[in-house]
Coordinates of C-alpha atoms (C1' of nucleotides) in Angstrom, one line a residue:
Chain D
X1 CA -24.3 0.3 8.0
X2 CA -23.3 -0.2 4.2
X3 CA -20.0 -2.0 3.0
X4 CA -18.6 -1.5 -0.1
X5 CA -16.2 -4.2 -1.4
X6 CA -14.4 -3.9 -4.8
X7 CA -15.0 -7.3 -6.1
X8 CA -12.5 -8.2 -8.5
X9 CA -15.0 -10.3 -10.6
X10 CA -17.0 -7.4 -11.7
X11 CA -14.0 -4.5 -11.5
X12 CA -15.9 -2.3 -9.7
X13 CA -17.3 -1.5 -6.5
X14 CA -20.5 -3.2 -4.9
X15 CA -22.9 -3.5 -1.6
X16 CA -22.4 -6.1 0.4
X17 CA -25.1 -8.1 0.8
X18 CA -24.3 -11.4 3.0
X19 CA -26.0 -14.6 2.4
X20 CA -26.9 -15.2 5.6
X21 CA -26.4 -12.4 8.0
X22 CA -26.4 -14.9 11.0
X23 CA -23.3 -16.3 9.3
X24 CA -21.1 -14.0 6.8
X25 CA -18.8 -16.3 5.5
X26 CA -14.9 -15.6 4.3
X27 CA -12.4 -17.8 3.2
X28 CA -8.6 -16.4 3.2
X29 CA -5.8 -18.3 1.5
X30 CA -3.2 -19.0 3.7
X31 CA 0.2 -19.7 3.3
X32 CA 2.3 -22.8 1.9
X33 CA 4.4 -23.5 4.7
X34 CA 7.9 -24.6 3.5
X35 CA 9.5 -21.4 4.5
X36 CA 9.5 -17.7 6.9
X37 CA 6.0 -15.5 5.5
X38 CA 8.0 -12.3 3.7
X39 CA 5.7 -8.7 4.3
X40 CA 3.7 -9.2 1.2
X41 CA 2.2 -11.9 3.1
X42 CA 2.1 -9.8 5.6
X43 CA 0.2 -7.6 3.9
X44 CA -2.5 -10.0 2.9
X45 CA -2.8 -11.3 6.4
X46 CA -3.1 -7.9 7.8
X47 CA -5.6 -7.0 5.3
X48 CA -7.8 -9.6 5.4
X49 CA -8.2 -9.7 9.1
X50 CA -8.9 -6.2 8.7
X51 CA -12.4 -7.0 6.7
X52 CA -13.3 -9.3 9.2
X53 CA -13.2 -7.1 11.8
X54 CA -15.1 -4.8 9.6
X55 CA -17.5 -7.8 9.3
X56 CA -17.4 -8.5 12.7
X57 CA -18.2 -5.1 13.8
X58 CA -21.1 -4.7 11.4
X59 CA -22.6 -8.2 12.1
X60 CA -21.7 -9.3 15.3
X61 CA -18.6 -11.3 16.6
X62 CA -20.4 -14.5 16.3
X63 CA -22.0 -14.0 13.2
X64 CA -18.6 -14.2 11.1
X65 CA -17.0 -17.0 9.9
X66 CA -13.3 -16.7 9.2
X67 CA -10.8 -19.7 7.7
X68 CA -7.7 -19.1 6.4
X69 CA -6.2 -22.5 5.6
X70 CA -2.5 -23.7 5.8
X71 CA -1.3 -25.7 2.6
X72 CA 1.0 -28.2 3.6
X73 CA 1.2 -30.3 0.7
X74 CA 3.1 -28.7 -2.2
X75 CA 5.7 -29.3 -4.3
X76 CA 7.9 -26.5 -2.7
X77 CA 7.6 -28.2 0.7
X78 CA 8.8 -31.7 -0.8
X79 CA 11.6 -29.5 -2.7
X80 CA 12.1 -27.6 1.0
X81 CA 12.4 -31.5 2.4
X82 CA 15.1 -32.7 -0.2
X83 CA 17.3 -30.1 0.6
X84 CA 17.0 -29.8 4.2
X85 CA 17.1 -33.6 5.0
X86 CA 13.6 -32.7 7.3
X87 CA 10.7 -34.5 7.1
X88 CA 8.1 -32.9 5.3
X89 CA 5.7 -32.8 8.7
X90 CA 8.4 -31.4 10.6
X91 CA 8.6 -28.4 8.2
X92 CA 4.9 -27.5 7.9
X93 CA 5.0 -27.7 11.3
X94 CA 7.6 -25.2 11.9
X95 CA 6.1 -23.0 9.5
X96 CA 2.6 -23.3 10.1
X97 CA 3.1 -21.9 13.9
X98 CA 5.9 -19.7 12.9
X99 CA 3.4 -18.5 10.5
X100 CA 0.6 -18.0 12.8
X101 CA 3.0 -16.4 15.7
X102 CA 4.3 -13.8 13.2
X103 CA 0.5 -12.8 12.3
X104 CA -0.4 -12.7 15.9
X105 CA 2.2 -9.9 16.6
X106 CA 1.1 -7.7 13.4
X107 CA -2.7 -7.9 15.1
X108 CA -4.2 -10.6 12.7
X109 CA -6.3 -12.7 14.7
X110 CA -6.5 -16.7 14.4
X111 CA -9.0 -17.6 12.3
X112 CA -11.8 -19.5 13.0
X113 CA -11.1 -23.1 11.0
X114 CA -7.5 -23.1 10.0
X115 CA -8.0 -26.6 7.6
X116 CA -4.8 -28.0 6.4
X117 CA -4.8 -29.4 3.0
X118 CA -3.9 -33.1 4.0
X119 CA -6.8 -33.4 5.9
X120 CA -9.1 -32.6 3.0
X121 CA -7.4 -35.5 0.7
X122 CA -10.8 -37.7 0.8
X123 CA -12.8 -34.8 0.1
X124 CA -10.9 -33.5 -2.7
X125 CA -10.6 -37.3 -4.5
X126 CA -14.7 -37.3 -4.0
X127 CA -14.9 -33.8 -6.2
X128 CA -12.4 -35.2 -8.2
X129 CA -14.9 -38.5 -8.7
X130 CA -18.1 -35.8 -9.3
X131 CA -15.9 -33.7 -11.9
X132 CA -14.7 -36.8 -13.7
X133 CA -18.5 -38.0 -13.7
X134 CA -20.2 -34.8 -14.6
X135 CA -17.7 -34.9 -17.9
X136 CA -15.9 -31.3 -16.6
X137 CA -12.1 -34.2 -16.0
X138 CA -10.6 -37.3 -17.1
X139 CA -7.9 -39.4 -16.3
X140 CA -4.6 -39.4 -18.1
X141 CA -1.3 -41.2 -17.3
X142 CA -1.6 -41.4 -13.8
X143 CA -2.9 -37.8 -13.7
X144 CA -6.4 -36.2 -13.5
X145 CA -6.9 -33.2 -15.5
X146 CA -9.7 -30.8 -15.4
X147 CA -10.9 -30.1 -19.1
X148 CA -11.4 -26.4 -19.7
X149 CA -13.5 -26.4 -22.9
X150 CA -15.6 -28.1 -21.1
X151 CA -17.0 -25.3 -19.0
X152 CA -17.4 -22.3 -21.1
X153 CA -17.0 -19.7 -18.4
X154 CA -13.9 -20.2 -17.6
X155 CA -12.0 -17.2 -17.7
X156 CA -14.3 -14.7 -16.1
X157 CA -12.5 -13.8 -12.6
X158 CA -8.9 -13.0 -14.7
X159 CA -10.8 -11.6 -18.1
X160 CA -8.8 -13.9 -20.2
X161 CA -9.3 -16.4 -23.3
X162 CA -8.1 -19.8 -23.5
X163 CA -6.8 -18.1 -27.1
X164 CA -4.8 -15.3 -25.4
X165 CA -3.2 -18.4 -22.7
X166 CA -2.6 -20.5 -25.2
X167 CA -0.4 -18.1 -27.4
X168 CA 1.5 -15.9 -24.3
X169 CA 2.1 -19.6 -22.8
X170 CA 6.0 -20.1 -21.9
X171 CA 5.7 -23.7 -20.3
X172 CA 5.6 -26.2 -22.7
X173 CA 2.3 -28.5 -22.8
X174 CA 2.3 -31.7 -21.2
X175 CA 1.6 -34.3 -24.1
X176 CA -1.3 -35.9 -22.0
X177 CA -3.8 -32.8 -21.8
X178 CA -6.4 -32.9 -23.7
X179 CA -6.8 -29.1 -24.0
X180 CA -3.3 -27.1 -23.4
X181 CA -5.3 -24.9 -20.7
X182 CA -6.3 -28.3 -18.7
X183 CA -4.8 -28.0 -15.2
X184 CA -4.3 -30.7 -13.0
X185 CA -6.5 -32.1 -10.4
X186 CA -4.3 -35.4 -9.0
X187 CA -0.7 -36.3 -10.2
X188 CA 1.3 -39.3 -9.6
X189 CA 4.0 -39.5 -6.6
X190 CA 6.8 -41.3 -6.9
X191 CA 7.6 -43.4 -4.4
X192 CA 9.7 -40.6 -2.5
X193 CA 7.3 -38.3 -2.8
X194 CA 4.6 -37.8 -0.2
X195 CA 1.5 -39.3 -1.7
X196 CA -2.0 -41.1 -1.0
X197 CA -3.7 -43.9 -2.8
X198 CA -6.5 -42.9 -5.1
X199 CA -8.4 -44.7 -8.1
X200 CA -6.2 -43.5 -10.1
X201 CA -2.9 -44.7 -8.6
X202 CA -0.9 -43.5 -5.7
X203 CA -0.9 -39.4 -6.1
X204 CA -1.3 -35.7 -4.4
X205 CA -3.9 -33.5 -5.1
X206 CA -2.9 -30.3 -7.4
X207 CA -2.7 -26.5 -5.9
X208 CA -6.2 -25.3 -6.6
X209 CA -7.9 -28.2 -5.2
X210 CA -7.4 -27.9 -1.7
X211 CA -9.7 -24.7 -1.6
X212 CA -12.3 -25.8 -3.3
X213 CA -12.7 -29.0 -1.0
X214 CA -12.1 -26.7 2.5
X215 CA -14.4 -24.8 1.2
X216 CA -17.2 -27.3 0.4
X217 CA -16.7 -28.7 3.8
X218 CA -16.3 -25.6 5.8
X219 CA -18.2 -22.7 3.7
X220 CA -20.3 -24.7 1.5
X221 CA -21.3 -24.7 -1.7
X222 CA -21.7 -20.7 -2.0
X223 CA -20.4 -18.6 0.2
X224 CA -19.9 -14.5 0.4
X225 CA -15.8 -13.5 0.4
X226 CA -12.9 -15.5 -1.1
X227 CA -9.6 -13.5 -0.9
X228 CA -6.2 -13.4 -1.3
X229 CA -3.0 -11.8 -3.1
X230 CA -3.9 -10.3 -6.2
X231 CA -1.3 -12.8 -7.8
X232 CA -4.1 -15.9 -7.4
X233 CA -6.3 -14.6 -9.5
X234 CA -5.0 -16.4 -12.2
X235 CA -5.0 -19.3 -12.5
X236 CA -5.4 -20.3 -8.5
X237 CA -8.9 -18.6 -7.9
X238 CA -9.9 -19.2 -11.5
X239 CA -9.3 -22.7 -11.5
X240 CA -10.8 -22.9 -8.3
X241 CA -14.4 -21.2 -9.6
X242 CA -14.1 -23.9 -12.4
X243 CA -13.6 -26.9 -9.9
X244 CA -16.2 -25.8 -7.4
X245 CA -18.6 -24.6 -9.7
X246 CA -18.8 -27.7 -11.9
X247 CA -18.5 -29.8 -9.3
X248 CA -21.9 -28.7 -7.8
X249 CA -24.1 -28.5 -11.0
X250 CA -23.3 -24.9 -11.6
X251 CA -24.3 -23.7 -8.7
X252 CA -22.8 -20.2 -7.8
X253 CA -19.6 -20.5 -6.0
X254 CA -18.6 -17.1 -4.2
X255 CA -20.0 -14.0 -4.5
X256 CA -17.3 -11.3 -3.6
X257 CA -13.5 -11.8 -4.8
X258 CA -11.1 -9.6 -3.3
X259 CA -7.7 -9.3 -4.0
X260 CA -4.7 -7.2 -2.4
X261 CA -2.2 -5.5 -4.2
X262 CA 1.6 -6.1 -4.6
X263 CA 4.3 -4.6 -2.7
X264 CA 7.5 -3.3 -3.3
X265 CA 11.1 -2.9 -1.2
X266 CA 13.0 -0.1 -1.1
X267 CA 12.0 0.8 -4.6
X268 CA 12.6 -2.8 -5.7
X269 CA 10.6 -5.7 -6.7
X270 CA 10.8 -8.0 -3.9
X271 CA 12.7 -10.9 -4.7
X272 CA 14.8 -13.8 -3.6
X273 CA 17.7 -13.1 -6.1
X274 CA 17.8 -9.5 -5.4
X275 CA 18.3 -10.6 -1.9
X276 CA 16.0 -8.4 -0.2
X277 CA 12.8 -10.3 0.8
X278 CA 11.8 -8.5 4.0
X279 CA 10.2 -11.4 6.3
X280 CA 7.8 -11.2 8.8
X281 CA 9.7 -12.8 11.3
X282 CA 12.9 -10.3 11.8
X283 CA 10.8 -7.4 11.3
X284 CA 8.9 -8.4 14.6
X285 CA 11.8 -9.3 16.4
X286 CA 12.9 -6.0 15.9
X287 CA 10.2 -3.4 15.6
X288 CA 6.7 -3.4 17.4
X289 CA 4.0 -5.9 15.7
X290 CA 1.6 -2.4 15.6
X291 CA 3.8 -0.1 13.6
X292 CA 4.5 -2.5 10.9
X293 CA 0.7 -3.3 11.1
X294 CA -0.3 0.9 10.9
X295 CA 2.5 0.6 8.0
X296 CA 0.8 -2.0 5.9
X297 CA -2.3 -0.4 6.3
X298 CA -1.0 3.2 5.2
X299 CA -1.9 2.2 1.6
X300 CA -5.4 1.1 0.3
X301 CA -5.5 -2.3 0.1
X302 CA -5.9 -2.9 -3.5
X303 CA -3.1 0.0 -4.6
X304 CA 0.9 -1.2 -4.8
X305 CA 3.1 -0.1 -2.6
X306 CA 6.4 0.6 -1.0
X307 CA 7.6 -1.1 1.8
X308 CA 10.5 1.2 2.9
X309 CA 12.4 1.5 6.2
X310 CA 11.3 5.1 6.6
X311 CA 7.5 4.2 6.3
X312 CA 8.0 1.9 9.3
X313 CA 9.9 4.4 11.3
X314 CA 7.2 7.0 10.8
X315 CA 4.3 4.8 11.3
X316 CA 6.5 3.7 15.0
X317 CA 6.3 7.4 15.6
X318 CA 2.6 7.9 14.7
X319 CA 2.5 5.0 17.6
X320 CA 4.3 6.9 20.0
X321 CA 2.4 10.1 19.4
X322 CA -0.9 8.5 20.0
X323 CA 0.3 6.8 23.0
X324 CA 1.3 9.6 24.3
X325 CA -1.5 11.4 24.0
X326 CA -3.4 8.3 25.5
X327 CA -0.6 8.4 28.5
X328 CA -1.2 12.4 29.2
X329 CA -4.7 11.7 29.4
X330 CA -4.5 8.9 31.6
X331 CA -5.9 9.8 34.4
X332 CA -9.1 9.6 32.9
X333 CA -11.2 7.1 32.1
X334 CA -12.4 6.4 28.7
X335 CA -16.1 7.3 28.3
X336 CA -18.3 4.3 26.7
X337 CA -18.6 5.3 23.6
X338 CA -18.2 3.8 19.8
X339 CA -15.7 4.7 17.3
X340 CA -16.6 8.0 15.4
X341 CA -19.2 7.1 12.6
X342 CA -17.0 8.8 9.5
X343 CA -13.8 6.7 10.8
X344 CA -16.5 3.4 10.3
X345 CA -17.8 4.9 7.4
X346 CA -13.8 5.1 5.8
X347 CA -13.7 1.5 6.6
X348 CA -16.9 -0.2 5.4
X349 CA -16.1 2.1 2.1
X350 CA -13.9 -0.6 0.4
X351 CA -11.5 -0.5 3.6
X352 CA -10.4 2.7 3.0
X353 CA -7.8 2.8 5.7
X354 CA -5.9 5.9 4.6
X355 CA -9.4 8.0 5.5
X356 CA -9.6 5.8 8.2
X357 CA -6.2 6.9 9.6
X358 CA -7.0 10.6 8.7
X359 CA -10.3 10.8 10.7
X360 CA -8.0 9.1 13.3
X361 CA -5.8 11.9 13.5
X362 CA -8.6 14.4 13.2
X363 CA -9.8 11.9 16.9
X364 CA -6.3 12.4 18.0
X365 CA -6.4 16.0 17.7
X366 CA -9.4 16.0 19.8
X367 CA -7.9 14.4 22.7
X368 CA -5.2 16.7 22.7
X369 CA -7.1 19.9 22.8
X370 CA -10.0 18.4 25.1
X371 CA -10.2 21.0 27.7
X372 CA -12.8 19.4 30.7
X373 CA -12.2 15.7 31.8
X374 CA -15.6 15.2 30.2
X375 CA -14.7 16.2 26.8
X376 CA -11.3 14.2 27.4
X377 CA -13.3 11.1 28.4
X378 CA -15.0 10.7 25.6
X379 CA -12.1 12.3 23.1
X380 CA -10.2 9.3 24.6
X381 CA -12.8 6.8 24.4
X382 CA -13.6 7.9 21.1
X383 CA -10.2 7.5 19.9
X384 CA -9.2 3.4 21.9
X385 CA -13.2 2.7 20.0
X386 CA -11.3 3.4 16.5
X387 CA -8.2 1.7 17.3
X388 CA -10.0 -1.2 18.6
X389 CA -11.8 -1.4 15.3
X390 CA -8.7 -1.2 12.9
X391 CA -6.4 -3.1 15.2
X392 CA -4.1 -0.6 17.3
X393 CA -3.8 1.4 20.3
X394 CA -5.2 -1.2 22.9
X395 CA -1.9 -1.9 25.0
X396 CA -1.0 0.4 28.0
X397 CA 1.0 3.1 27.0
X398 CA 3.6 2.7 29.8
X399 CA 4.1 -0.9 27.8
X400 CA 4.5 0.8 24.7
X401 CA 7.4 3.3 26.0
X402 CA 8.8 1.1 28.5
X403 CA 9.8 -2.2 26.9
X404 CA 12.2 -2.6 29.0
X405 CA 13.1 -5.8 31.6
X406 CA 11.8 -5.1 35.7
X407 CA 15.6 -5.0 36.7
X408 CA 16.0 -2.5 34.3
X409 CA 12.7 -0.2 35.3
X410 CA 14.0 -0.2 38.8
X411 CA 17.3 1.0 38.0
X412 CA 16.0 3.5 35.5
X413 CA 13.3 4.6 37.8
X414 CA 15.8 5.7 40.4
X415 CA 17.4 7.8 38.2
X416 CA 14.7 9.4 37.5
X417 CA 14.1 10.1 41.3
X418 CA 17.2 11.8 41.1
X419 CA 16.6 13.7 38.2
X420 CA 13.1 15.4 39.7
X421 CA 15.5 15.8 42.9
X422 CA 17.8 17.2 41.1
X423 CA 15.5 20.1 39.0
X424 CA 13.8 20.5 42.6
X425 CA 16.4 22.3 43.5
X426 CA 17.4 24.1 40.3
X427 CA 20.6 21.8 40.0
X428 CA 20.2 21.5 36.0
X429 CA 23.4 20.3 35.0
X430 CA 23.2 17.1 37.4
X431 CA 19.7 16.8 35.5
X432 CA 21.1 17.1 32.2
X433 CA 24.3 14.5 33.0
X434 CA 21.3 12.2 34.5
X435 CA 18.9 12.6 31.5
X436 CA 22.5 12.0 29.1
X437 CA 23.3 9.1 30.9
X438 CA 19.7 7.3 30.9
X439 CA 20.3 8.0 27.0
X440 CA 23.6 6.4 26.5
X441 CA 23.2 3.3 28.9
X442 CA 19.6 2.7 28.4
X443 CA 18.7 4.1 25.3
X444 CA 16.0 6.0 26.9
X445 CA 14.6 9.5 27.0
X446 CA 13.5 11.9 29.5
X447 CA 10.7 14.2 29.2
X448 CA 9.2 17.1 31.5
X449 CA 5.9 17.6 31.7
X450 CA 3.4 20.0 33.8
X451 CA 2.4 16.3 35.2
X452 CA 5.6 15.2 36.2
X453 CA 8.7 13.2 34.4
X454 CA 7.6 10.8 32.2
X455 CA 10.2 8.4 29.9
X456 CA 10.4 5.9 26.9
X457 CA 12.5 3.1 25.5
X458 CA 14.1 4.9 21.9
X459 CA 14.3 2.1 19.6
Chain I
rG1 C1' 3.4 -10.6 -27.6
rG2 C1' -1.6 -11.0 -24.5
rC3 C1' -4.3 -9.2 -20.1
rG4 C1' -4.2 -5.8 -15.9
rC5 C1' -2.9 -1.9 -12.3
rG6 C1' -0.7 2.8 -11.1
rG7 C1' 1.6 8.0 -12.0
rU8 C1' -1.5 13.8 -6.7
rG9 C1' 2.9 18.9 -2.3
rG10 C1' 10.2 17.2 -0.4
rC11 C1' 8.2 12.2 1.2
rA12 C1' 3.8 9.0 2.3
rG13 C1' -1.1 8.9 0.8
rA14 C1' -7.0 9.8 0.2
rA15 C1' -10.8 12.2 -2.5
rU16 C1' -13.3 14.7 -6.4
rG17 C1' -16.9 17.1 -13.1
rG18 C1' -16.4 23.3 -10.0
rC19 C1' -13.8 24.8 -2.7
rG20 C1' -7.5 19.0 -3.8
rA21 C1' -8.0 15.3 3.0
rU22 C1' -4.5 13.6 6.5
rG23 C1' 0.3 12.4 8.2
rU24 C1' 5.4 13.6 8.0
rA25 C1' 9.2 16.9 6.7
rG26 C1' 10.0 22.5 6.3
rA27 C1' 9.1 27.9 8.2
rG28 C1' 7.3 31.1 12.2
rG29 C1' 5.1 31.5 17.1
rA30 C1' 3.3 29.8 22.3
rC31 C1' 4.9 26.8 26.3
rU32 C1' 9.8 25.0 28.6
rG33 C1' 15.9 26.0 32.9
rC34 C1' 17.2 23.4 28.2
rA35 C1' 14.9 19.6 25.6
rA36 C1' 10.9 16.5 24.3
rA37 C1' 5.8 16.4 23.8
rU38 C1' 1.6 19.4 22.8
rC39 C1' -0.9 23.7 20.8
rC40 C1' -1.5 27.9 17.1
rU41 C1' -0.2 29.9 12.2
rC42 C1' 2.0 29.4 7.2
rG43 C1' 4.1 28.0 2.4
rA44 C1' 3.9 23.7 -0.8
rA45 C1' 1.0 18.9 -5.6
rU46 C1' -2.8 16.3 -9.8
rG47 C1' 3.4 12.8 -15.7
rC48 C1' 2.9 14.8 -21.2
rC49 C1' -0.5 15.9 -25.5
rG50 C1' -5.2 16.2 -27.5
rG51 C1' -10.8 15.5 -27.1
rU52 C1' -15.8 16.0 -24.5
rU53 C1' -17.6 20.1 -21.2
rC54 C1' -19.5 26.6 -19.2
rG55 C1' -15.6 24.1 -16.3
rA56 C1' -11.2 18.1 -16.3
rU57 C1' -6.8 16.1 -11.5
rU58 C1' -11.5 13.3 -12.2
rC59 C1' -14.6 11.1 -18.3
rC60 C1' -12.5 9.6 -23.5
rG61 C1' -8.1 8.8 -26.9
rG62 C1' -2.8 8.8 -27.7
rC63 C1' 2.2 9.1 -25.6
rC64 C1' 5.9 8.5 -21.7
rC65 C1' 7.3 6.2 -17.1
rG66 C1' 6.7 2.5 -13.3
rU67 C1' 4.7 -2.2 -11.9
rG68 C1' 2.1 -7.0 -11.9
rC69 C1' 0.1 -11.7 -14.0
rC70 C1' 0.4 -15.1 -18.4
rU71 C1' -0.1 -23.2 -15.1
rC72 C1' 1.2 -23.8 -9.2
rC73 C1' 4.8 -16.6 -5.9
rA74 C1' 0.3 -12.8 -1.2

RNA sequence: GGCGCGGUGGCAGAAUGGCGAUGUAGAGGACUGCAAAUCCUCGAAUGCCGGUUCGAUUCCGGCCCGUGCCUCCA
């Protein structure tokens, strides 16, 4: 049992070696709740609770810690408010359990802390008071600003220069930094605005802050995996390094980074003025949570890819492969056995899910050509161990094909009486007009096997 | 402009200093009343140009193409 992780701070590949291997430790950021999570959040959620299965698996459920926070202070959200004449709690309320329904159909298990960022406002104004007193911020119209020059790291996570900022900047400097690089800490509210008294006048914390605070209180000081969407590398996770690690004397703040890639649509960069931003939420009211979960995990992680229509349909027939495989091979049991050693291996290699899914299919294979109901017990318990471990494969296959109402079973279960009635007798073209008609009125098709007639829900 | 990532069969997508997985699509066959599913067999790929090397898809340099970040977007 070795896992690899790519950690983003050193570009390459390293053991894992947990802190404390009674309590691995991993922080996710969440979403910003002001709107639907599109698939590229998707991705990351996916991903992510990928790795902690991995972790969990490798360590023990309850040796894992997993939170993945919910900001719900942001200027988007007020922005979100003003236009929709909602108050800002109703919103980030909406979206905070739309969010977390969403992620429960693609797999991605609740974490264990899901902090909110306005519950963390005394903590953050404390690190704020330490930075400002260690000499790493200062205060500044109303605003507190952390001062980059003053930590001489900074820079290290996203392998850039305050020189090489400063000159591809396109946002002009606010007159009141010291340092054009300076980011804020706290910024004034108007009186409109959501806000919370502070030393330094009524205010909200700024974006990075949140994290660092959660993470203080929930992690502590040093912890083992921070990770996100490769886009919060700069400045989000580097800004963050810089808050935490000056605000605890320089004391190491996380040892793995990890970071997934970008995805594409249809070819496309995915973005709101292109108008096609795929979201979460249709795709899972309209295709099944575990193909566009086998989807997003077709690709490594860390490589960019595209999310295309076709991909889903093929990763919904994967599904229905397997499952039927697991439904011809249902009348026996699964034998108690793990998941195959090389498909773990793919996984604890950096999450290489593509392997994975290739030893999976090698698994599959297995199943289908076991020949004794030992062999195909432990084929098939072989194969629901791996699926358990990367997310997939653990509903009943009849639920799977079937997703269709009781009322509507019944009916379509008759017919199928009267099909095998039917082909008992040899009358194949009353078969055929049954089998058509299940198709047109139900959308469902008929197949014969040496065990009897067996159907699914196309959809 | 600065920093970064990627270009592998029709498509998707791993790996590797020397036999280039897997899935899907395609061809042929078995099975089947016909289908579907399944099984067996097969063809098919490393962007371009140099360099290092006995040998490069892999390492190095250049080019082309795509894509991302550069103060609050996963």
């Amino acid at each position: 049992m070795t896992i690899h992780l790519y950690n983003t701070l050193t570009r390459q590949k390293e053991e894992f070696t947990p802190i404390d291997p009674k309590k691995v430790r991993i922080y996710i950021c969440g979403p910003t709740v002001w709107n639907y999570a599109h698939i590229g959040n998707g991705r990351a959620a996916v991903v992510f609770d990928l790795l902690v299965r991995v972790m969990r698996h490798a360590y023990g459920n309850n040796h894992v810690q997993y939170v993945r926070n919910i900001t719900d202070i942001d200027d988007k959200i007020i922005d979100a408010a003003r236009q929709s004449g909602e108050k800002i709690d109703v919103i980030t309320e909406k979206y905070a359990r739309i969010y977390n329904e969403d992620m429960a159909a693609l797999g991605a298990a609740a974490p264990d802390h899901q902090p909110r960022a306005t519950e963390y406002v005394p903590q953050m104004l404390k690190m704020i008071d330490k930075l400002i007193k260690a000499g790493h911020a200062y205060e500044a119209e109303g605003h507190v600003l952390f001062n980059v020059p003053s930590w001489p790291e900074y820079g290290k996570l996203s392998r850039r220069n305050r020189d090489d900022m400063i000159a591809g900047a396109r946002v002009e400097v606010a007159p009141y930094k010291k340092d054009p690089a300076d980011f804020v800490l706290w910024k004034p509210s108007t009186p409109d605005q959501p806000g919370w008294d502070s030393p330094y006048g009524r205010g909200r914390p700024g974006w990075h802050l949140e994290c660092s605070a959660m993470n203080e209180a929930l992690n502590g000081n040093h912890f083992d995996i921070h990770a996100g969407g490769e886009d919060l590398i700069f400045p989000h996770h580097e800004n963050e390094i810089a808050q935490s690690t000056c605000a605890h004397g320089g004391e190491k703040y996380v040892n793995y980074w990890m970071h997934n890639g970008y995805l594409m649509v249809e070819g496309q960069k995915m973005s709101k003025s292109l108008g096609n931003v795929v979201l979460v939420h249709d795709l899972v009211g309209r295709a099944h949570g575990e193909a566009i979960r086998l989807a997003l995990l077709s690709a490594h992680y860390r490589q960019p890819f595209d999310w295309t229509e076709d991909l889903l349909q093929q990763s919904k027939r994967t599904l229905d492969r397997y499952y039927g495989l697991l439904r011809d091979a249902g009348g026996v049991k699964a034998a108690a056995v793990g998941a195959a050693p090389s498909f773990i291996a793919a996984l604890e290699d950096d999450l290489n899910t593509p392997k994975a899914f290739a030893e999976l299919a090698v698994m599959a294979k297995d199943l289908s050509t076991a020949k004794t109901a030992e062999e195909k017990a432990r084929a098939r318990g072989i194969f629901l161990a791996a699926g358990k471990l990367i997310g997939l494969l653990q509903q009943d296959p009849e639920t799977w094909f079937k997703g269709a109402t009781d009322d509507e079973s019944a009916v379509i279960e008759k017919k199928i009486v009267e099909l095998q009635a039917a082909r008992g007798v040899k009358d194949y073209k009353k078969a055929d007009e049954i089998r058509d008609q299940l198709k047109q009125d139900y959308a469902v098709s008929v197949s014969v096997t040496a065990a009897g007639i067996t159907w699914r829900k196309e959809s």
